[in-house]
Coordinates of C-alpha atoms and ligand atoms in Angstrom, one line a residue:
M1 CA -24.9 -10.3 17.2
P2 CA -23.8 -6.9 17.8
L3 CA -21.0 -6.1 20.2
V4 CA -21.0 -2.6 22.3
V5 CA -18.4 -1.1 24.5
Q6 CA -20.1 1.3 27.2
K7 CA -18.1 3.3 29.7
F8 CA -19.0 4.6 32.7
G9 CA -16.8 7.9 34.2
G10 CA -16.4 8.5 38.2
T11 CA -19.6 10.9 38.3
S12 CA -21.7 8.3 36.5
V13 CA -21.0 5.8 39.0
A14 CA -20.3 8.2 42.0
D15 CA -23.0 6.0 44.3
S16 CA -25.1 2.7 44.4
Q17 CA -28.1 4.5 42.7
K18 CA -25.4 5.3 39.7
I19 CA -24.2 2.3 39.9
L20 CA -27.7 0.7 39.9
A21 CA -28.8 3.4 36.5
A22 CA -25.7 2.3 34.4
A23 CA -25.9 -1.6 35.0
R24 CA -29.6 -0.9 33.8
K25 CA -28.0 0.9 30.5
A26 CA -25.7 -2.2 30.0
V27 CA -28.9 -5.0 30.8
R28 CA -30.7 -2.7 28.5
A29 CA -28.3 -2.8 25.5
R30 CA -28.1 -6.7 26.6
Q31 CA -31.7 -7.0 25.8
E32 CA -31.9 -4.9 22.6
G33 CA -29.7 -7.9 21.5
N34 CA -26.2 -6.8 22.0
E35 CA -23.0 -8.3 23.5
V36 CA -22.2 -5.8 26.0
V37 CA -18.7 -4.8 27.9
M38 CA -18.9 -2.2 30.2
V39 CA -15.5 -0.6 31.2
V40 CA -15.9 1.9 34.3
S41 CA -13.5 4.3 36.4
A42 CA -13.4 4.7 40.0
M43 CA -16.2 6.1 41.5
G44 CA -16.2 9.7 42.2
H45 CA -13.4 11.3 43.0
N46 CA -12.0 8.2 44.3
T47 CA -8.8 8.7 42.5
D48 CA -7.7 11.6 43.9
L49 CA -8.6 11.3 46.8
L50 CA -6.1 8.4 47.1
I51 CA -4.0 10.6 45.5
D52 CA -4.3 13.0 48.3
L53 CA -3.6 9.8 50.7
A54 CA -0.4 8.9 49.2
R55 CA 1.0 12.2 49.2
Q56 CA -0.1 13.1 52.7
I57 CA 3.0 9.9 53.5
T58 CA 5.5 11.1 51.0
D59 CA 5.7 14.2 48.3
Q60 CA 7.6 11.9 46.1
P61 CA 5.7 8.1 46.1
P62 CA 7.3 6.1 44.3
A63 CA 5.5 5.3 41.0
R64 CA 5.2 1.9 41.0
E65 CA 3.5 1.7 43.8
M66 CA 0.9 5.0 43.3
D67 CA -0.1 2.6 40.3
M68 CA -1.1 -0.4 43.0
L69 CA -3.0 2.3 45.0
L70 CA -4.2 3.9 41.7
S71 CA -5.6 0.9 40.5
T72 CA -7.8 0.1 43.7
G73 CA -10.3 2.5 42.3
E74 CA -11.4 0.7 39.4
Q75 CA -11.7 -2.3 41.3
V76 CA -14.2 -1.1 44.1
S77 CA -16.2 -0.2 40.6
V78 CA -15.9 -2.9 38.8
A79 CA -17.1 -5.7 41.9
L80 CA -19.7 -3.3 42.4
M81 CA -20.8 -3.5 39.1
A82 CA -21.0 -6.8 38.3
M83 CA -23.1 -7.2 42.1
A84 CA -25.1 -4.4 40.4
I85 CA -25.6 -6.4 37.0
H86 CA -26.2 -9.4 38.7
S87 CA -29.3 -8.1 41.1
L88 CA -30.9 -7.2 38.0
G89 CA -30.7 -10.8 36.7
Y90 CA -28.1 -10.6 34.5
E91 CA -24.8 -12.6 34.0
A92 CA -21.6 -11.0 34.8
I93 CA -18.1 -10.7 35.4
S94 CA -16.0 -8.1 36.4
L95 CA -11.9 -8.3 35.6
T96 CA -8.8 -6.0 36.5
G97 CA -6.9 -4.9 33.7
A98 CA -4.5 -8.1 34.4
Q99 CA -7.5 -10.6 34.4
I100 CA -8.3 -9.0 30.2
G101 CA -4.4 -9.3 29.7
I102 CA -4.2 -5.8 29.1
K103 CA -0.3 -5.3 28.6
T104 CA 1.7 -2.5 29.0
D105 CA 5.2 -1.1 28.9
S106 CA 6.7 -0.2 32.8
T107 CA 5.5 3.5 32.7
H108 CA 4.3 3.6 35.7
T109 CA 1.2 6.6 36.2
K110 CA 2.0 6.8 32.5
A111 CA 1.7 3.5 30.6
R112 CA 0.8 3.1 26.9
I113 CA -0.9 0.2 26.0
Q114 CA 1.0 -2.9 23.6
S115 CA -1.0 -5.6 23.7
I116 CA -4.7 -6.7 24.5
S117 CA -6.2 -10.3 24.6
T118 CA -9.7 -10.7 24.0
A119 CA -10.0 -14.7 24.7
R120 CA -11.0 -14.2 28.1
M121 CA -13.5 -11.5 27.2
R122 CA -14.9 -13.6 24.4
A123 CA -15.4 -16.7 26.2
A124 CA -17.3 -14.9 29.1
L125 CA -19.1 -13.1 26.0
A126 CA -20.3 -16.7 24.5
E127 CA -21.4 -17.6 28.1
G128 CA -23.8 -14.8 27.6
K129 CA -22.2 -13.0 29.6
I130 CA -22.2 -8.8 30.4
V131 CA -18.3 -7.9 30.6
I132 CA -17.0 -5.6 33.2
A133 CA -13.5 -4.4 32.8
A134 CA -11.7 -2.2 35.2
G135 CA -10.7 0.9 33.3
F136 CA -7.2 2.9 32.9
Q137 CA -5.3 -0.6 34.5
G138 CA -2.8 -2.5 33.2
I139 CA 0.4 -5.2 33.9
D140 CA 3.5 -4.9 32.3
E141 CA 6.2 -8.0 31.6
D142 CA 7.0 -7.8 35.0
F143 CA 3.2 -8.4 36.7
N144 CA 3.5 -4.9 37.8
I145 CA 0.1 -3.2 37.6
T146 CA 0.3 -0.1 35.7
T147 CA -1.6 2.9 35.1
L148 CA -2.8 4.8 31.5
G149 CA -2.6 8.6 32.6
R150 CA -5.5 10.4 34.0
G151 CA -8.7 10.2 32.4
G152 CA -7.1 6.7 31.1
S153 CA -10.5 4.5 31.3
D154 CA -11.4 6.1 28.0
T155 CA -8.4 5.0 26.4
T156 CA -9.0 1.5 28.1
A157 CA -12.8 1.7 26.5
V158 CA -11.9 2.6 22.7
A159 CA -9.1 0.1 22.9
L160 CA -11.5 -3.0 23.7
A161 CA -13.9 -1.2 21.0
A162 CA -10.6 -1.8 18.7
V163 CA -9.9 -5.1 19.4
L164 CA -13.3 -6.4 20.2
E165 CA -14.0 -4.6 16.5
A166 CA -16.7 -3.5 18.4
D167 CA -20.0 -1.9 16.7
S168 CA -20.1 1.0 18.6
C169 CA -18.4 2.5 21.1
E170 CA -20.5 5.1 24.0
I171 CA -18.8 7.1 26.8
Y172 CA -20.9 8.0 29.5
T173 CA -20.2 11.1 31.1
D174 CA -21.8 13.6 32.7
V175 CA -22.4 16.5 30.4
D176 CA -24.1 14.9 27.1
G177 CA -21.4 15.7 24.3
V178 CA -18.8 17.6 23.4
Y179 CA -19.2 21.0 23.6
T180 CA -17.5 24.4 21.6
T181 CA -15.2 24.7 25.0
D182 CA -15.7 23.5 28.7
P183 CA -19.4 23.9 29.6
R184 CA -18.3 24.2 33.2
L185 CA -16.0 27.7 32.1
L186 CA -18.1 29.1 29.3
P187 CA -21.9 29.1 30.0
E188 CA -22.4 29.4 26.6
A189 CA -20.7 26.7 25.3
R190 CA -22.5 25.2 22.3
H191 CA -23.3 21.5 22.6
I192 CA -21.4 19.9 19.0
S193 CA -23.1 17.0 17.1
R194 CA -20.0 15.7 15.6
V195 CA -16.2 16.5 15.4
S196 CA -13.1 15.3 13.6
Y197 CA -10.7 12.7 15.8
D198 CA -8.0 15.6 14.1
E199 CA -10.1 18.2 16.2
M200 CA -10.8 16.2 19.2
L201 CA -7.2 15.2 19.6
E202 CA -5.7 18.4 19.5
L203 CA -9.4 19.6 21.4
A204 CA -8.0 16.8 24.1
S205 CA -4.4 17.2 24.4
L206 CA -5.1 21.0 25.0
G207 CA -7.3 20.9 27.7
A208 CA -10.8 19.7 27.3
G209 CA -10.9 17.4 29.3
V210 CA -14.0 15.1 28.6
M211 CA -11.7 12.9 26.2
H212 CA -8.3 11.0 27.5
N213 CA -5.9 12.4 24.3
R214 CA -4.8 9.2 23.8
S215 CA -8.6 7.8 23.4
I216 CA -8.6 9.5 20.5
E217 CA -5.0 8.2 18.6
F218 CA -6.9 4.8 19.3
A219 CA -10.3 5.8 17.3
K220 CA -8.6 6.9 14.6
K221 CA -5.7 4.1 14.0
F222 CA -8.4 1.3 14.4
A223 CA -11.1 3.5 12.9
V224 CA -13.7 3.5 16.3
P225 CA -16.9 5.7 15.9
I226 CA -17.2 7.3 19.4
H227 CA -20.7 8.3 20.6
V228 CA -19.8 10.7 23.7
R229 CA -23.5 10.8 26.0
S230 CA -24.9 12.0 28.8
S231 CA -25.3 8.7 31.8
F232 CA -28.1 10.8 33.5
S233 CA -29.9 11.1 29.9
D234 CA -31.3 9.6 27.0
V235 CA -30.1 12.5 24.7
P236 CA -28.2 12.1 21.3
G237 CA -24.5 13.2 22.6
T238 CA -21.5 13.8 20.1
M239 CA -19.9 11.6 17.1
I240 CA -16.1 11.3 17.0
T241 CA -15.5 10.1 13.9
A242 CA -13.6 11.2 10.6
R243 CA -15.7 14.1 9.6
P244 CA -16.1 17.2 11.3
E245 CA -18.9 19.3 12.1
A246 CA -18.8 22.1 9.3
V247 CA -16.0 22.4 7.1
D248 CA -16.3 25.8 6.4
M249 CA -16.1 26.6 9.8
P250 CA -12.7 27.7 10.4
V251 CA -12.8 27.0 14.6
G252 CA -14.7 24.4 15.7
G253 CA -13.8 24.8 19.3
A254 CA -11.1 26.2 21.9
A255 CA -9.9 24.7 25.0
L256 CA -7.7 26.8 28.3
A257 CA -5.5 24.4 30.1
K258 CA -5.0 26.5 33.2
D259 CA -1.9 24.7 35.0
E260 CA 0.7 25.8 32.9
A261 CA 4.1 26.7 33.3
R262 CA 7.1 28.7 30.6
V263 CA 10.2 27.7 30.9
S264 CA 12.9 29.7 29.0
I265 CA 16.9 28.8 28.6
L266 CA 18.4 32.0 27.0
G267 CA 21.5 32.1 25.6
V268 CA 21.7 29.3 23.5
P269 CA 24.4 28.6 21.4
D270 CA 22.7 28.4 18.0
K271 CA 23.9 25.5 16.1
P272 CA 22.8 21.8 15.3
G273 CA 22.7 20.1 18.5
S274 CA 20.8 22.1 21.0
S275 CA 17.5 21.6 21.3
L276 CA 18.6 18.1 21.1
A277 CA 20.2 18.6 24.1
I278 CA 17.6 20.5 26.0
F279 CA 14.6 18.4 24.8
S280 CA 16.1 14.7 25.3
K281 CA 17.0 15.4 29.2
I282 CA 13.2 16.7 29.6
A283 CA 12.3 13.8 27.8
A284 CA 14.5 11.8 30.1
K285 CA 11.9 12.5 33.0
A286 CA 8.8 11.5 31.2
V287 CA 8.1 14.9 31.0
S288 CA 5.7 16.2 27.5
V289 CA 6.5 19.5 26.1
D290 CA 4.3 22.3 24.6
M291 CA 4.4 25.3 22.7
I292 CA 8.3 24.8 21.7
V293 CA 9.5 28.5 20.5
Q294 CA 12.8 28.0 19.1
N295 CA 13.7 31.3 18.1
I296 CA 16.4 32.6 15.7
G297 CA 19.7 33.5 17.1
V298 CA 21.0 36.8 17.1
D299 CA 24.5 37.1 16.6
G300 CA 25.2 33.2 17.3
I301 CA 22.7 32.9 19.9
A302 CA 19.6 32.1 20.4
D303 CA 16.2 31.7 23.2
V304 CA 14.0 28.9 23.7
S305 CA 11.1 28.5 25.4
F306 CA 8.6 25.8 26.3
T307 CA 5.7 25.0 28.8
V308 CA 4.9 22.1 30.7
L309 CA 2.7 21.1 33.3
S310 CA 3.0 23.0 36.3
D311 CA 3.5 19.7 37.9
D312 CA 6.5 18.8 35.7
L313 CA 7.9 22.0 36.4
P314 CA 10.5 20.9 39.4
A315 CA 11.7 18.0 37.1
T316 CA 11.7 20.2 34.0
L317 CA 13.9 22.3 35.7
K318 CA 16.4 20.6 36.8
A319 CA 16.9 18.8 33.8
A320 CA 16.8 22.6 31.6
E321 CA 19.5 23.6 34.5
A322 CA 21.7 20.6 33.2
A323 CA 21.6 21.0 29.6
K324 CA 22.2 25.2 30.4
A325 CA 25.3 23.9 32.1
E326 CA 26.5 21.0 29.1
L327 CA 25.5 23.9 26.1
G328 CA 26.7 26.6 28.7
A329 CA 23.8 28.9 27.7
E330 CA 23.4 32.0 29.8
S331 CA 20.3 31.7 32.1
V332 CA 16.8 29.5 32.8
T333 CA 13.8 31.8 33.7
H334 CA 10.6 30.2 34.3
G335 CA 6.8 31.3 35.3
N336 CA 4.5 28.9 37.1
D337 CA 0.9 30.8 36.6
M338 CA 0.3 30.6 33.2
A339 CA -2.8 29.1 31.2
K340 CA -2.6 28.2 27.6
V341 CA -5.6 29.2 25.4
S342 CA -6.2 27.7 22.1
V343 CA -9.0 27.1 19.3
V344 CA -8.8 24.1 16.6
G345 CA -10.8 23.6 13.4
L346 CA -9.5 21.5 10.3
G347 CA -11.5 24.3 8.2
M348 CA -8.5 26.4 9.2
A349 CA -6.0 25.1 7.1
Q350 CA -7.9 26.8 4.2
Q351 CA -9.2 30.5 5.3
T352 CA -6.4 33.4 6.3
G353 CA -6.4 35.6 8.8
V354 CA -8.1 33.0 12.0
A355 CA -4.8 34.0 13.6
Q356 CA -5.4 37.4 13.4
R357 CA -9.1 37.4 14.7
M358 CA -8.1 35.1 17.8
F359 CA -5.0 37.9 18.3
L360 CA -7.9 40.9 17.6
A361 CA -10.0 39.4 20.2
L362 CA -7.4 39.0 22.9
A363 CA -6.4 42.4 22.2
D364 CA -9.5 44.0 23.0
A365 CA -10.2 42.4 26.0
G366 CA -6.4 43.7 27.2
V367 CA -4.9 40.2 27.2
N368 CA -1.1 40.1 27.0
I369 CA 0.3 37.7 24.2
L370 CA 3.4 35.8 26.0
M371 CA 4.0 32.6 23.6
I372 CA 2.5 31.8 20.4
T373 CA 2.1 28.5 18.5
T374 CA 0.5 27.3 15.3
S375 CA 0.4 24.6 13.3
E376 CA -2.6 23.7 10.2
I377 CA -5.3 23.3 12.5
K378 CA -4.4 25.1 15.4
I379 CA -3.6 28.4 17.5
S380 CA -2.2 28.5 20.9
V381 CA -1.5 31.3 22.9
L382 CA 0.3 32.0 26.0
V383 CA -1.1 34.3 28.8
D384 CA -1.0 34.7 32.3
R385 CA -3.4 32.5 34.8
A386 CA -5.3 35.3 35.8
Q387 CA -6.1 36.4 31.9
G388 CA -6.8 32.5 31.0
A389 CA -10.9 32.6 31.3
Q390 CA -11.5 35.9 30.0
A391 CA -8.8 34.9 27.0
L392 CA -10.9 32.0 26.3
R393 CA -14.3 33.9 26.9
A394 CA -12.6 36.6 24.1
V395 CA -11.9 33.8 21.7
H396 CA -14.9 32.0 22.1
Q397 CA -17.1 35.1 21.1
A398 CA -14.7 36.2 18.2
F399 CA -15.4 32.7 16.3
S400 CA -18.9 33.1 17.4
L401 CA -18.3 29.7 18.8
D402 CA -22.3 29.9 20.6
T403 CA -24.0 29.8 17.1
P404 CA -24.1 26.7 15.4
P405 CA -22.3 26.5 11.9
K406 CA -24.4 27.1 8.5
G407 CA -24.9 23.6 6.9
A408 CA -23.6 21.6 9.7
A409 CA -23.8 18.1 9.3
D410 CA -26.1 16.6 11.8
R411 CA -25.0 13.0 13.5
G412 CA -25.9 11.2 10.6
N413 CA -25.8 7.6 10.8
D414 CA -22.4 6.2 11.6
V415 CA -21.8 3.2 9.8
A416 CA -20.6 -0.1 12.4
P417 CA -16.9 0.0 11.6
S418 CA -17.0 -3.0 10.3
A419 CA -18.5 -2.1 7.1
R420 CA -16.5 0.7 7.0
G421 CA -13.0 1.2 6.0
R422 CA -12.5 -0.9 8.8
G423 CA -9.2 -2.9 6.7
D424 CA -7.8 0.3 5.8
A425 CA -7.4 0.1 9.6
V426 CA -5.8 -3.2 10.0
A427 CA -3.9 -2.6 7.6
V428 CA -2.1 0.7 9.4
V429 CA -1.9 -1.6 12.7
A430 CA -0.7 -4.6 11.3
R431 CA 2.5 -2.3 10.7
L432 CA 2.9 -1.6 14.4
Q433 CA 4.5 -4.1 16.6
K434 CA 2.6 -2.5 19.6
M435 CA -0.7 -0.6 19.6
E436 CA 0.3 2.3 20.9
E437 CA 3.5 2.9 18.7
L438 CA 4.1 5.9 17.2
S439 CA 2.3 5.9 13.3
I440 CA 3.7 7.9 10.5
D441 CA 1.8 8.8 7.5
D442 CA 3.7 11.2 5.8
I443 CA 7.3 13.3 5.5
A444 CA 6.6 16.2 3.3
L445 CA 9.4 19.3 2.3
D446 CA 7.9 22.5 1.4
E447 CA 10.6 24.7 -0.3
T448 CA 8.4 28.1 -1.2
Q449 CA 8.5 29.7 2.0
A450 CA 10.6 33.3 3.5
R451 CA 10.5 33.8 6.9
V452 CA 10.5 37.2 8.5
T453 CA 11.1 37.8 12.0
I454 CA 11.0 41.2 14.9
S455 CA 12.9 41.4 17.4
G456 CA 12.4 43.3 20.6
V457 CA 8.2 43.0 20.4
A458 CA 6.8 44.6 23.5
D459 CA 5.0 43.2 26.4
T460 CA 1.5 45.0 25.9
P461 CA -1.6 43.6 24.2
G462 CA -2.2 44.0 20.5
I463 CA 1.3 43.8 18.8
A464 CA 0.4 40.5 17.4
A465 CA -2.9 41.8 16.6
A466 CA -1.3 45.2 15.1
V467 CA 1.0 43.0 13.4
F468 CA -1.2 40.5 11.1
E469 CA -4.0 43.0 10.7
A470 CA -1.3 44.6 8.6
V471 CA 0.3 41.5 6.7
A472 CA -3.5 40.6 6.2
D473 CA -4.1 43.9 4.8
G474 CA -1.4 43.9 2.8
G475 CA -2.3 40.5 1.3
I476 CA 0.5 38.4 2.6
F477 CA -0.2 34.9 3.1
V478 CA 1.0 33.7 6.6
D479 CA 1.8 30.1 7.5
M480 CA 3.7 29.1 10.4
I481 CA 3.8 31.9 13.8
V482 CA 5.9 31.4 16.6
Q483 CA 6.4 33.9 19.6
S484 CA 8.7 33.5 22.2
Y485 CA 9.4 34.5 26.0
G486 CA 12.0 36.6 25.9
R487 CA 14.5 38.6 27.8
E488 CA 13.3 42.0 29.6
G489 CA 9.8 41.7 28.8
K490 CA 11.0 42.1 25.1
A491 CA 9.6 38.6 23.1
R492 CA 10.6 37.9 19.6
L493 CA 8.0 37.2 16.8
S494 CA 8.6 35.3 13.6
F495 CA 6.2 33.9 10.5
T496 CA 6.4 32.2 7.6
V497 CA 5.3 33.9 4.0
P498 CA 5.5 32.7 0.6
Q499 CA 9.2 33.7 -0.5
K500 CA 7.5 35.9 -3.7
Q501 CA 5.8 38.1 -0.5
Y502 CA 8.9 38.3 1.6
Q503 CA 10.7 41.5 0.7
A504 CA 6.7 43.4 0.7
C505 CA 6.4 41.8 3.9
L506 CA 9.7 42.3 5.3
D507 CA 9.5 46.0 4.2
L508 CA 5.7 46.5 5.9
V509 CA 6.9 44.8 8.8
A510 CA 10.4 47.3 9.2
G511 CA 8.0 50.3 9.6
L512 CA 5.8 49.0 11.4
A513 CA 8.0 47.6 14.2
K514 CA 9.2 51.2 14.3
R515 CA 5.7 52.5 14.7
L516 CA 4.9 50.0 17.7
A517 CA 8.3 50.7 19.4
C518 CA 9.8 47.6 18.6
G519 CA 12.1 45.9 16.3
P520 CA 14.4 45.3 14.1
A521 CA 13.3 43.4 11.9
S522 CA 14.7 40.8 9.9
G523 CA 14.4 37.5 7.9
S524 CA 15.3 34.8 5.5
A525 CA 14.2 35.0 1.9
K526 CA 14.0 31.1 1.6
V527 CA 13.5 28.7 4.0
A528 CA 12.8 24.8 4.5
K529 CA 9.5 23.4 6.3
L530 CA 9.5 20.0 6.7
S531 CA 6.4 18.3 8.2
I532 CA 6.1 14.9 9.8
S533 CA 2.7 13.9 10.2
G534 CA 0.7 10.9 11.5
I535 CA -0.6 9.9 14.9
G536 CA 0.2 10.5 18.7
M537 CA 3.3 13.2 17.4
R538 CA 2.9 14.7 20.2
S539 CA 2.3 11.9 22.9
H540 CA 5.6 9.9 21.6
T541 CA 8.0 13.0 22.7
E542 CA 10.4 10.6 20.7
V543 CA 9.2 12.5 17.6
A544 CA 11.0 15.9 18.3
I545 CA 13.9 14.0 19.8
R546 CA 14.8 11.9 16.7
T547 CA 14.0 15.2 15.1
F548 CA 16.3 16.8 16.6
R549 CA 19.4 14.6 16.8
C550 CA 19.4 14.0 12.9
L551 CA 19.1 17.0 11.9
A552 CA 22.1 17.9 14.5
E553 CA 24.0 15.0 13.1
A554 CA 23.6 16.2 9.5
G555 CA 24.9 19.5 11.1
I556 CA 21.1 21.1 10.2
N557 CA 20.1 24.1 12.3
I558 CA 16.5 24.4 13.5
E559 CA 14.8 28.0 12.8
M560 CA 11.5 27.3 14.0
I561 CA 9.2 24.2 15.6
N562 CA 5.9 23.7 16.4
T563 CA 3.9 20.8 17.1
S564 CA 0.6 19.5 17.2
E565 CA -0.7 16.1 17.6
V566 CA -0.7 15.1 14.0
R567 CA 2.2 16.8 13.0
V568 CA 5.5 18.2 13.9
N569 CA 7.0 21.4 11.2
V570 CA 10.6 22.2 11.5
V571 CA 11.8 25.2 9.5
V572 CA 15.3 24.9 8.3
D573 CA 17.6 27.0 6.4
G574 CA 16.5 27.0 2.4
R575 CA 20.2 25.2 1.3
H576 CA 19.3 22.2 4.0
G577 CA 15.6 21.1 3.0
A578 CA 16.4 18.1 0.5
K579 CA 19.1 17.2 3.2
A580 CA 16.8 17.4 6.0
L581 CA 14.2 15.8 3.8
E582 CA 16.6 13.1 3.0
V583 CA 17.9 12.3 6.7
L584 CA 13.8 12.8 8.3
T585 CA 12.8 9.9 6.2
K586 CA 15.3 7.4 7.1
V587 CA 15.3 8.1 10.5
F588 CA 11.5 7.3 10.5
A589 CA 11.5 4.3 8.3
D590 CA 10.6 1.7 11.5
A591 CA 7.2 4.1 11.9
R592 CA 5.8 3.8 8.4
Ligands
ADP601 P1 -15.8 11.0 33.5 O1 -15.8 11.2 34.8 O2 -17.2 10.6 32.7 O3 -14.9 10.5 32.7 P2 -14.9 13.8 32.9 O4 -14.6 15.0 34.5 O5 -13.6 13.2 32.9 O6 -15.8 12.6 33.1 O7 -14.9 14.7 31.7 C1 -16.4 15.5 31.4 C2 -16.1 16.6 31.9 O8 -15.0 17.4 30.7 C3 -17.0 17.8 31.8 O9 -17.8 17.6 33.0 C4 -16.6 19.0 31.3 O10 -16.6 20.0 32.5 C5 -15.6 18.6 30.8 N1 -15.1 19.4 29.3 C6 -13.9 19.8 29.4 N2 -14.3 20.5 27.5 C7 -15.0 19.9 27.3 C8 -15.9 20.2 26.3 N3 -15.4 21.0 25.0 N4 -16.6 19.4 25.9 C9 -17.6 18.6 27.5 N5 -17.1 18.8 28.1 C10 -15.5 19.5 28.5
LIG602 N1 -10.2 6.8 37.8 C1 -8.9 7.2 36.7 C2 -9.4 8.7 37.2 O1 -9.8 9.6 37.4 C3 -9.2 7.2 35.0 C4 -10.6 7.5 34.7 O2 -11.3 7.8 35.3 O3 -10.5 7.7 33.4 O4 -8.0 9.4 36.2
MG603 MG1 -12.4 11.0 31.9

């Protein structure tokens, strides 16, 4: 009998009528001849209310007790859902994470799934029952209740679909699918009929809260097709599979992350091991870092900037101060009211000028860019929070995201996982000890690039746009771009270009920098770019840490870095490419 997993989010079970409506969907699937596993979130905003209650008691509730508290939200809704199914004349059983046997590590409030036992669910299904699983929760080795992080019920659903080899995984929510950006922020956002795992992974981790990013890691790793759809209608939603909507679109979606903070450590000695000292201290606080910009040192000192969630700022500043003291750096600065605007698209890798278009749109909208990082399939910029929504709109418009692309694939018939490349997925997973373990596919060395850097970039809108317009007009192909947050409002902008275009680019940029009242321009005729690709690259903070550590131990200095969900790229001195590849290959051998 086919098996479906149906997940219902908070708004979809916000009151008794909605619980009954969700129960009817499950019963209908049962009547159509499926085995049904439901995954249910806490009712409405219950999780927020519980967090608020805890905060009324103390500013720093123990994480273990937070999990004990938060898990109750889901326990309420699964029990009610089971009653609703019974009232409709069908058999059902509600199960907590512990009762299912969802084993996690002990990182309270951000736990990772290690294994899931299917025996109890299978037995209940065999008895004809609808299984109702509490989302978002698990249990650690010592029987402590854990939770998977906000929005984690999606991850429970996809993980259950994976271990049960479900034929479909339906995510019922309060929108009828994935849009080009959050439709609540931008009414002109367009419904997407399908989106690839890689794009959804980036969008989810860059602010598109419609799916928990780790659920997409699971889906990609285990080849689970996901159907995101509305709880309140039967219209087709969005399929998340390996295939993108249209291959020739440079950008498929945009996202805004509103609660970002920037931290900069200025005057860091520019030597191997500095990044390690900084980021290992932050990782020890289980804070995940984005937009790391490690900019090339002038006179042997570098500035390191990065972003974290505003909530994580106090813990991050403590770690940054400790790193500053240890390294003898000059100072730590921060900005709290920041927003990150990102564009994502698989097509970006094949097209030039995408970054330039984005920067131009922002310049035209009068938005000042504070930091930039790019990867093969995404570009992120940091802006003042007050300009975030305006920046998102400008970018959405610049890429005509409100218009359907030509040649867009329709939803298509997605073949059930059992009939697809499931064998490959199972092989990937068989290599892993634990379900959410890091999985590395490839480590590659590119020795064809050079680096160009402009210092003293003025803190006004339009500079990046002018630079990349001129560079594109000069026929120069830009790969990685990073812009740091500098001292006294002066940033540093670095990018890589093909070695054979290095001199031409440097000449062009030197003249331009003068005209823009920036500069000087400098660079390196030969750099080596190392790319580590896989699944879970960013959510597993240890990838960056291990990279920093092994390069530091080999005496190799990192000149530029960028991270995405599927890749970490580092640029090092051109002389050290082969050595860097060797040490990285060795250090990640266990994850391949
Ligand atoms: P649930 O409680 O069902 O898990 P969430 O609130 O977590 O629902 O996710 C649904 C919400 O995600 C939508 O109401 C929408 O505002 C928001 N959202 C953010 N980005 C996107 C996007 N790109 N497409 C669709 N919805 C999005
Ligand atoms: N109830 C949890 C939350 O609000 C989990 C979820 O809804 O996915 O974050
Ligand atoms: Mg959600």
